[in-house]
């Protein structure tokens, strides 16, 4: 919406619908619907009282609103703008209009029109004081107007009070609507979060599982990171972690689909390259555009917990700490492309064998953990920095959830505040073995 200049200029003679005490120049462009925002008050001048701008739409046959402004005592000045019809009102309707008063034959259509083009502006309707007018006014309030005003009651005190109350009611209505929308969004986010961050199905596995998830950006609720872990009937433990590029509900929804597909395909017996190709087909069919991709790390741990097979699809290599407690990165050189980057015919993912003899801790993570800054400069933590950080925490005797919480907290502190990317970390531990 363009902001019309307010001053003493008269409207164009070619525009009979716009009249008045204070008007926009005749070359102002038609107004577009403003973004939903709370009505605001502004300071009229440095020395004057605060002003509320009232746009009166209608012929005003009795001349009730010919005065340039209304004021009752030391209250706010009600500056009056006038437009003969809704089309002319569009030229005067800017963000500085706090309230619209409709004096139209079909007031219900007028209210509906204003609610469409100016959903954040308070609305009053003017009635003639008859029973029929009262019924129409009540219906207008039901449709969305804040209040009604009888023509015979138009004076400084009544107009000032009506406009002030209407603006405050609109503020309260919008605040309640935003609160309701926030609650609904929170409910949707909780449902999506259950899909992104499931309960692992590891019954019978001689392993301990821990996970940590932190969305990027301050106050964000969801991201595109996801993980899962299951044990199939043959005793193999399958774990995965992935990252859909992007943030917010769309990335989260795609992550949920990939996570659920991975679990279903794993229980159906698919694995390795075949599983990744199938997941790539799911992503390609479900993504919003061709630029969206997802990285993935999967690992299949043998029933005896001594060997595993690792697949990397554009994802950072996991960290493995052996019996001595010293962590190291697993070889990343044989990883394949991220899902969705290359056609099926060109995408190749190789199995990397992993030796897991004895006690071990295996940490899978998304790149949000290693892309944070270190201090005020441009240096990033990266994988080497993460290995040193986890090594210190392991030496301090941390494990399980405490280890992951401490690692993410320290990464955030090194970054100097909230991380910009989402962080998901999964820890599988095989410790306390009997000789």
Coordinates of C-alpha atoms in Angstrom, one line a residue:
X1 CA 0.0 0.0 0.0
X2 CA 1.3 3.4 -0.9
X3 CA 1.4 6.0 1.8
X4 CA -0.7 9.0 0.8
X5 CA 0.7 12.4 1.8
X6 CA -1.5 14.2 4.3
X7 CA -1.7 18.0 4.2
X8 CA -3.9 20.8 3.2
X9 CA -4.2 20.0 -0.5
X10 CA -7.7 19.7 -2.0
X11 CA -8.7 16.5 -3.8
X12 CA -8.9 16.6 -7.6
X13 CA -12.1 18.0 -9.1
X14 CA -12.2 14.9 -11.3
X15 CA -12.6 12.7 -8.2
X16 CA -16.0 13.6 -6.7
X17 CA -15.9 10.7 -4.2
X18 CA -13.1 12.1 -2.1
X19 CA -13.8 15.2 -0.1
X20 CA -12.7 16.8 2.9
X21 CA -11.0 18.2 5.8
X22 CA -7.8 16.4 5.2
X23 CA -7.2 14.4 2.0
X24 CA -4.7 12.7 -0.2
X25 CA -3.5 14.2 -3.5
X26 CA -5.4 13.1 -6.6
X27 CA -2.5 11.1 -8.0
X28 CA -2.2 8.7 -5.1
X29 CA -2.3 5.1 -6.3
X30 CA -5.1 2.7 -5.3
X31 CA -4.4 1.1 -2.0
X32 CA -3.6 -2.6 -1.7
X33 CA -4.5 -4.7 1.3
X34 CA -2.1 -4.0 4.2
X35 CA -0.4 -6.7 6.2
X36 CA -2.2 -7.7 9.3
X37 CA -0.9 -5.6 12.1
X38 CA -2.2 -4.0 15.3
X39 CA -3.6 -0.5 14.9
X40 CA -1.1 2.0 16.2
X41 CA -1.1 5.5 17.5
X42 CA 1.3 8.1 16.3
X43 CA 2.4 11.5 17.6
X44 CA 0.7 14.3 15.6
X45 CA 3.3 16.9 16.3
X46 CA 6.1 17.3 18.8
X47 CA 3.9 19.6 20.9
X48 CA 0.3 18.5 20.1
X49 CA -1.7 15.6 21.6
X50 CA -1.7 12.1 20.0
X51 CA -4.0 11.8 17.0
X52 CA -6.2 9.0 15.7
X53 CA -7.2 9.2 12.0
X54 CA -10.8 8.5 11.2
X55 CA -11.9 7.8 7.6
X56 CA -15.6 8.5 7.1
X57 CA -17.0 6.7 4.1
X58 CA -20.4 7.9 2.8
X59 CA -22.3 11.0 1.6
X60 CA -22.7 12.4 5.1
X61 CA -26.0 14.1 4.1
X62 CA -26.4 15.9 7.5
X63 CA -22.8 17.3 7.5
X64 CA -22.0 15.6 10.8
X65 CA -18.4 15.2 9.8
X66 CA -17.5 18.4 8.1
X67 CA -15.2 19.4 11.0
X68 CA -11.6 18.6 10.3
X69 CA -11.2 17.0 13.7
X70 CA -13.0 16.0 17.0
X71 CA -11.6 16.3 20.5
X72 CA -13.1 15.9 23.9
X73 CA -11.2 17.7 26.7
X74 CA -7.5 16.6 26.8
X75 CA -8.2 13.4 25.0
X76 CA -6.7 12.4 21.6
X77 CA -7.5 14.4 18.5
X78 CA -9.7 12.6 16.0
X79 CA -8.6 13.8 12.6
X80 CA -11.4 13.3 10.0
X81 CA -10.8 12.1 6.4
X82 CA -13.8 11.8 4.1
X83 CA -14.6 9.7 1.1
X84 CA -17.9 9.5 -0.7
X85 CA -17.6 5.8 -1.5
X86 CA -15.4 2.7 -1.0
X87 CA -13.4 3.3 -4.2
X88 CA -12.5 6.8 -3.1
X89 CA -11.7 5.5 0.3
X90 CA -9.1 3.2 -1.2
X91 CA -7.0 6.3 -2.1
X92 CA -7.1 7.5 1.5
X93 CA -6.6 4.2 3.2
X94 CA -3.1 4.1 4.5
X95 CA -1.3 2.6 7.5
X96 CA -2.0 5.9 9.4
X97 CA -5.8 5.3 9.3
X98 CA -6.8 3.9 12.7
X99 CA -10.6 3.6 12.2
X100 CA -13.1 3.6 9.4
X101 CA -16.7 4.8 9.9
X102 CA -19.1 3.5 7.3
X103 CA -22.2 5.5 6.4
X104 CA -23.4 3.5 3.4
X105 CA -26.8 2.1 2.2
X106 CA -25.5 -1.5 2.2
X107 CA -23.4 -1.4 5.4
X108 CA -22.8 -5.2 5.5
X109 CA -21.1 -5.3 2.1
X110 CA -19.1 -2.3 3.2
X111 CA -17.9 -4.0 6.4
X112 CA -16.9 -7.1 4.4
X113 CA -15.0 -5.0 1.9
X114 CA -13.1 -3.2 4.6
X115 CA -12.2 -6.4 6.4
X116 CA -10.7 -7.7 3.1
X117 CA -8.7 -4.7 2.2
X118 CA -7.8 -3.4 5.7
X119 CA -8.0 -6.4 8.1
X120 CA -6.0 -4.5 10.8
X121 CA -8.2 -1.4 10.9
X122 CA -11.0 -0.8 13.4
X123 CA -14.5 -0.4 11.8
X124 CA -17.5 1.6 13.0
X125 CA -20.9 1.8 11.3
X126 CA -23.2 4.9 11.4
X127 CA -27.0 4.2 11.9
X128 CA -30.0 6.5 11.6
X129 CA -31.3 5.4 15.1
X130 CA -34.4 3.4 13.8
X131 CA -35.2 -0.1 14.7
X132 CA -34.1 -1.3 11.2
X133 CA -30.9 0.6 11.6
X134 CA -30.2 -1.1 14.9
X135 CA -30.7 -4.5 13.4
X136 CA -28.3 -3.7 10.6
X137 CA -25.8 -2.3 13.0
X138 CA -26.0 -5.5 15.2
X139 CA -25.5 -7.6 12.1
X140 CA -22.5 -5.5 11.1
X141 CA -20.9 -6.0 14.5
X142 CA -21.5 -9.8 14.1
X143 CA -19.8 -9.7 10.7
X144 CA -16.7 -7.9 12.1
X145 CA -17.3 -4.2 12.9
X146 CA -16.2 -3.1 16.4
X147 CA -19.3 -0.9 17.2
X148 CA -22.0 1.3 15.8
X149 CA -22.8 5.0 16.3
X150 CA -26.2 6.7 15.9
X151 CA -26.2 9.8 13.7
X152 CA -28.0 11.8 16.3
X153 CA -25.2 11.1 18.8
X154 CA -22.4 12.6 16.7
X155 CA -20.6 15.1 18.9
X156 CA -17.0 15.5 20.1
X157 CA -17.3 13.4 23.2
X158 CA -19.2 10.5 21.5
X159 CA -17.0 10.3 18.4
X160 CA -13.8 10.5 20.4
X161 CA -15.0 7.7 22.8
X162 CA -16.3 5.5 20.0
X163 CA -13.1 5.7 17.9
X164 CA -10.9 5.1 20.9
X165 CA -12.9 2.1 22.1
X166 CA -13.1 0.7 18.5
X167 CA -9.3 0.9 18.1
X168 CA -8.7 -0.8 21.4
X169 CA -11.3 -3.5 20.7
X170 CA -9.6 -4.1 17.3
X171 CA -6.2 -4.4 19.0
X172 CA -7.7 -6.9 21.4
X173 CA -9.3 -8.9 18.6
X174 CA -6.1 -9.1 16.6
X175 CA -4.1 -10.0 19.7
X176 CA -6.5 -12.8 20.5
X177 CA -6.4 -14.0 16.9
X178 CA -2.6 -14.0 16.9
X179 CA -2.6 -15.9 20.2
X180 CA -5.0 -18.5 18.7
X181 CA -2.9 -18.8 15.6
X182 CA 0.2 -19.3 17.7
X183 CA -1.5 -22.1 19.7
X184 CA -2.6 -23.8 16.6
X185 CA 0.9 -23.5 15.1
X186 CA 2.4 -24.9 18.3
X187 CA 0.0 -27.9 18.0
X188 CA 1.0 -28.5 14.4
X189 CA 4.7 -28.2 15.3
X190 CA 4.3 -30.8 18.1
X191 CA 2.7 -33.2 15.6
X192 CA 5.5 -32.6 13.1
X193 CA 8.1 -32.9 15.9
X194 CA 6.8 -36.3 16.8
X195 CA 7.4 -37.3 13.2
X196 CA 10.9 -35.8 13.1
X197 CA 12.0 -37.0 16.5
X198 CA 10.5 -40.5 17.1
X199 CA 10.9 -42.9 19.9
X200 CA 13.6 -45.4 18.8
X201 CA 12.6 -49.1 18.5
X202 CA 15.6 -50.8 20.0
X203 CA 14.0 -53.4 22.2
X204 CA 16.5 -56.3 22.8
X205 CA 19.5 -54.3 21.6
X206 CA 22.5 -54.2 23.9
X207 CA 23.0 -50.5 23.3
X208 CA 22.1 -47.2 24.9
X209 CA 20.5 -44.5 22.8
X210 CA 20.5 -40.7 23.4
X211 CA 19.5 -37.8 21.1
X212 CA 19.5 -34.0 21.2
X213 CA 17.6 -31.7 18.9
X214 CA 17.8 -27.9 18.7
X215 CA 16.2 -25.8 16.0
X216 CA 18.3 -23.0 14.5
X217 CA 17.4 -19.3 14.8
X218 CA 16.0 -17.8 18.0
X219 CA 12.5 -19.0 18.9
X220 CA 12.2 -21.3 15.8
X221 CA 10.2 -24.4 16.6
X222 CA 11.1 -26.7 13.7
X223 CA 13.8 -27.4 11.2
X224 CA 14.7 -29.9 8.5
X225 CA 16.8 -32.3 10.7
X226 CA 15.5 -35.8 11.5
X227 CA 16.7 -39.1 12.9
X228 CA 15.6 -42.6 13.8
X229 CA 16.9 -45.9 15.1
X230 CA 15.3 -49.4 14.9
X231 CA 16.2 -53.0 15.6
X232 CA 15.0 -55.5 13.0
X233 CA 14.0 -59.1 13.6
X234 CA 17.5 -60.4 12.6
X235 CA 19.1 -58.4 15.5
X236 CA 20.6 -55.7 13.3
X237 CA 20.4 -52.2 14.7
X238 CA 19.8 -49.6 12.0
X239 CA 20.3 -45.9 12.8
X240 CA 20.1 -42.8 10.6
X241 CA 20.3 -39.0 10.7
X242 CA 19.4 -36.6 7.9
X243 CA 19.0 -33.0 7.0
X244 CA 16.6 -31.4 4.5
X245 CA 18.0 -28.1 3.2
X246 CA 16.0 -25.2 4.6
X247 CA 14.0 -24.4 7.7
X248 CA 10.5 -24.2 8.9
X249 CA 7.4 -26.4 8.4
X250 CA 8.0 -27.3 4.7
X251 CA 11.5 -28.7 5.4
X252 CA 10.1 -30.4 8.6
X253 CA 7.3 -32.0 6.7
X254 CA 9.6 -33.4 4.0
X255 CA 12.0 -34.6 6.8
X256 CA 9.0 -36.4 8.4
X257 CA 8.2 -38.2 5.1
X258 CA 11.8 -39.3 4.6
X259 CA 12.1 -40.5 8.2
X260 CA 8.9 -42.5 8.1
X261 CA 9.8 -43.9 4.7
X262 CA 13.2 -45.0 6.0
X263 CA 11.7 -46.8 8.9
X264 CA 9.1 -48.6 6.8
X265 CA 11.6 -49.6 4.1
X266 CA 14.1 -50.8 6.7
X267 CA 11.5 -53.0 8.4
X268 CA 10.6 -54.3 4.9
X269 CA 14.2 -55.5 4.4
X270 CA 15.6 -52.8 2.1
X271 CA 19.0 -51.5 2.9
X272 CA 22.2 -49.9 1.5
X273 CA 22.2 -48.5 -2.0
X274 CA 18.6 -49.8 -2.8
X275 CA 17.2 -48.0 0.3
X276 CA 18.9 -44.7 -0.6
X277 CA 17.7 -44.8 -4.2
X278 CA 14.1 -45.4 -2.9
X279 CA 14.4 -42.5 -0.5
X280 CA 15.7 -40.3 -3.3
X281 CA 12.6 -41.2 -5.3
X282 CA 10.4 -40.2 -2.4
X283 CA 12.2 -36.8 -2.0
X284 CA 12.0 -36.0 -5.7
X285 CA 8.3 -36.7 -5.8
X286 CA 7.5 -34.8 -2.6
X287 CA 9.8 -31.8 -2.8
X288 CA 8.4 -28.3 -3.7
X289 CA 11.1 -27.6 -6.3
X290 CA 14.2 -29.1 -7.9
X291 CA 16.6 -27.1 -5.7
X292 CA 15.7 -29.0 -2.5
X293 CA 17.9 -31.9 -1.4
X294 CA 18.6 -33.9 1.7
X295 CA 21.8 -35.3 3.2
X296 CA 21.7 -38.6 5.0
X297 CA 23.9 -40.9 7.1
X298 CA 22.8 -44.5 7.8
X299 CA 24.6 -47.2 9.7
X300 CA 23.7 -50.9 10.2
X301 CA 25.2 -52.5 13.3
X302 CA 25.7 -56.3 13.4
X303 CA 23.8 -58.2 16.2
X304 CA 27.1 -58.8 18.1
X305 CA 27.9 -55.1 18.0
X306 CA 31.4 -55.6 16.6
X307 CA 31.0 -54.5 13.0
X308 CA 28.8 -52.1 11.0
X309 CA 28.2 -50.8 7.5
X310 CA 28.1 -47.0 6.9
X311 CA 26.5 -45.1 4.1
X312 CA 26.9 -41.4 3.6
X313 CA 24.8 -39.3 1.2
X314 CA 26.4 -35.9 1.3
X315 CA 26.4 -36.0 5.1
X316 CA 29.3 -35.4 7.6
X317 CA 31.1 -38.6 8.7
X318 CA 30.1 -39.9 12.2
X319 CA 32.4 -39.8 15.2
X320 CA 33.5 -43.0 16.8
X321 CA 35.2 -43.4 20.3
X322 CA 36.7 -46.8 20.9
X323 CA 37.7 -48.5 24.2
X324 CA 40.3 -45.8 25.0
X325 CA 37.7 -43.1 24.8
X326 CA 39.6 -41.1 22.1
X327 CA 37.1 -40.1 19.4
X328 CA 37.9 -40.1 15.7
X329 CA 36.0 -39.4 12.4
X330 CA 35.0 -42.4 10.3
X331 CA 36.4 -42.3 6.8
X332 CA 34.3 -40.0 4.7
X333 CA 36.0 -40.4 1.3
X334 CA 33.6 -43.1 0.0
X335 CA 30.5 -41.1 0.6
X336 CA 28.0 -40.4 -2.2
X337 CA 25.9 -37.4 -3.3
X338 CA 23.1 -35.9 -1.3
X339 CA 19.6 -37.2 -2.1
X340 CA 18.1 -35.2 -4.9
X341 CA 21.2 -33.8 -6.4
X342 CA 21.9 -36.3 -9.1
X343 CA 19.6 -38.6 -11.3
X344 CA 19.3 -42.2 -10.2
X345 CA 21.6 -43.3 -13.0
X346 CA 24.5 -41.2 -11.8
X347 CA 24.0 -41.5 -8.0
X348 CA 26.2 -44.1 -6.4
X349 CA 26.6 -44.8 -2.7
X350 CA 29.2 -47.2 -1.4
X351 CA 29.1 -49.2 1.9
X352 CA 32.0 -48.3 4.2
X353 CA 32.8 -51.2 6.6
X354 CA 33.4 -50.1 10.3
X355 CA 35.2 -52.1 13.0
X356 CA 33.4 -51.7 16.4
X357 CA 35.4 -54.1 18.5
X358 CA 34.9 -53.8 22.3
X359 CA 33.2 -50.9 24.0
X360 CA 32.4 -47.9 21.8
X361 CA 30.4 -44.7 21.4
X362 CA 29.1 -43.7 18.0
X363 CA 27.9 -40.1 17.4
X364 CA 25.8 -39.1 14.3
X365 CA 25.2 -35.4 13.8
X366 CA 24.0 -32.8 11.3
X367 CA 26.2 -30.0 10.0
X368 CA 24.6 -27.4 12.3
X369 CA 26.9 -28.8 15.0
X370 CA 30.1 -28.0 13.1
X371 CA 29.2 -24.9 11.2
X372 CA 29.0 -22.5 14.2
X373 CA 31.6 -19.8 14.6
X374 CA 34.5 -19.9 17.1
X375 CA 34.7 -16.5 18.7
X376 CA 34.0 -13.2 16.9
X377 CA 36.0 -13.9 13.8
X378 CA 35.2 -16.0 10.7
X379 CA 36.7 -19.3 12.0
X380 CA 34.3 -22.2 12.1
X381 CA 34.3 -25.1 14.5
X382 CA 34.3 -27.7 11.8
X383 CA 34.8 -31.4 12.4
X384 CA 38.3 -31.2 13.9
X385 CA 37.1 -28.7 16.5
X386 CA 34.2 -31.0 17.3
X387 CA 36.5 -34.0 17.8
X388 CA 38.6 -32.0 20.3
X389 CA 35.5 -30.7 22.1
X390 CA 34.0 -34.2 22.4
X391 CA 37.3 -35.6 23.5
X392 CA 37.4 -33.2 26.4
X393 CA 33.9 -34.0 27.4
X394 CA 34.6 -37.8 27.3
X395 CA 37.7 -37.3 29.4
X396 CA 35.6 -35.5 31.9
X397 CA 33.4 -38.7 32.3
X398 CA 30.3 -37.5 30.4
X399 CA 28.2 -39.9 28.5
X400 CA 24.6 -40.3 27.2
X401 CA 22.3 -37.3 27.3
X402 CA 24.7 -35.3 29.5
X403 CA 27.4 -35.6 26.8
X404 CA 25.2 -34.4 24.0
X405 CA 23.7 -31.6 26.1
X406 CA 27.2 -30.4 27.1
X407 CA 28.5 -30.6 23.5
X408 CA 25.6 -28.6 22.0
X409 CA 25.8 -26.0 24.8
X410 CA 29.5 -25.5 24.3
X411 CA 29.1 -25.2 20.5
X412 CA 26.5 -22.5 21.1
X413 CA 28.7 -20.6 23.5
X414 CA 31.6 -20.7 21.1
X415 CA 29.3 -19.3 18.5
X416 CA 28.4 -16.4 20.8
X417 CA 24.7 -17.1 20.7
X418 CA 22.0 -19.0 18.9
X419 CA 23.2 -21.2 16.1
X420 CA 21.7 -20.3 12.7
X421 CA 21.3 -23.9 11.5
X422 CA 19.3 -26.7 13.1
X423 CA 21.3 -29.3 15.2
X424 CA 20.4 -32.9 15.7
X425 CA 22.8 -35.4 17.4
X426 CA 22.3 -39.1 18.0
X427 CA 24.6 -41.2 20.3
X428 CA 24.7 -45.0 20.4
X429 CA 26.8 -46.5 23.1
X430 CA 28.0 -50.1 23.8
X431 CA 29.7 -50.1 27.2
X432 CA 29.9 -52.2 30.3
X433 CA 30.5 -55.4 28.5
X434 CA 31.1 -58.6 30.5
X435 CA 34.3 -60.4 29.9

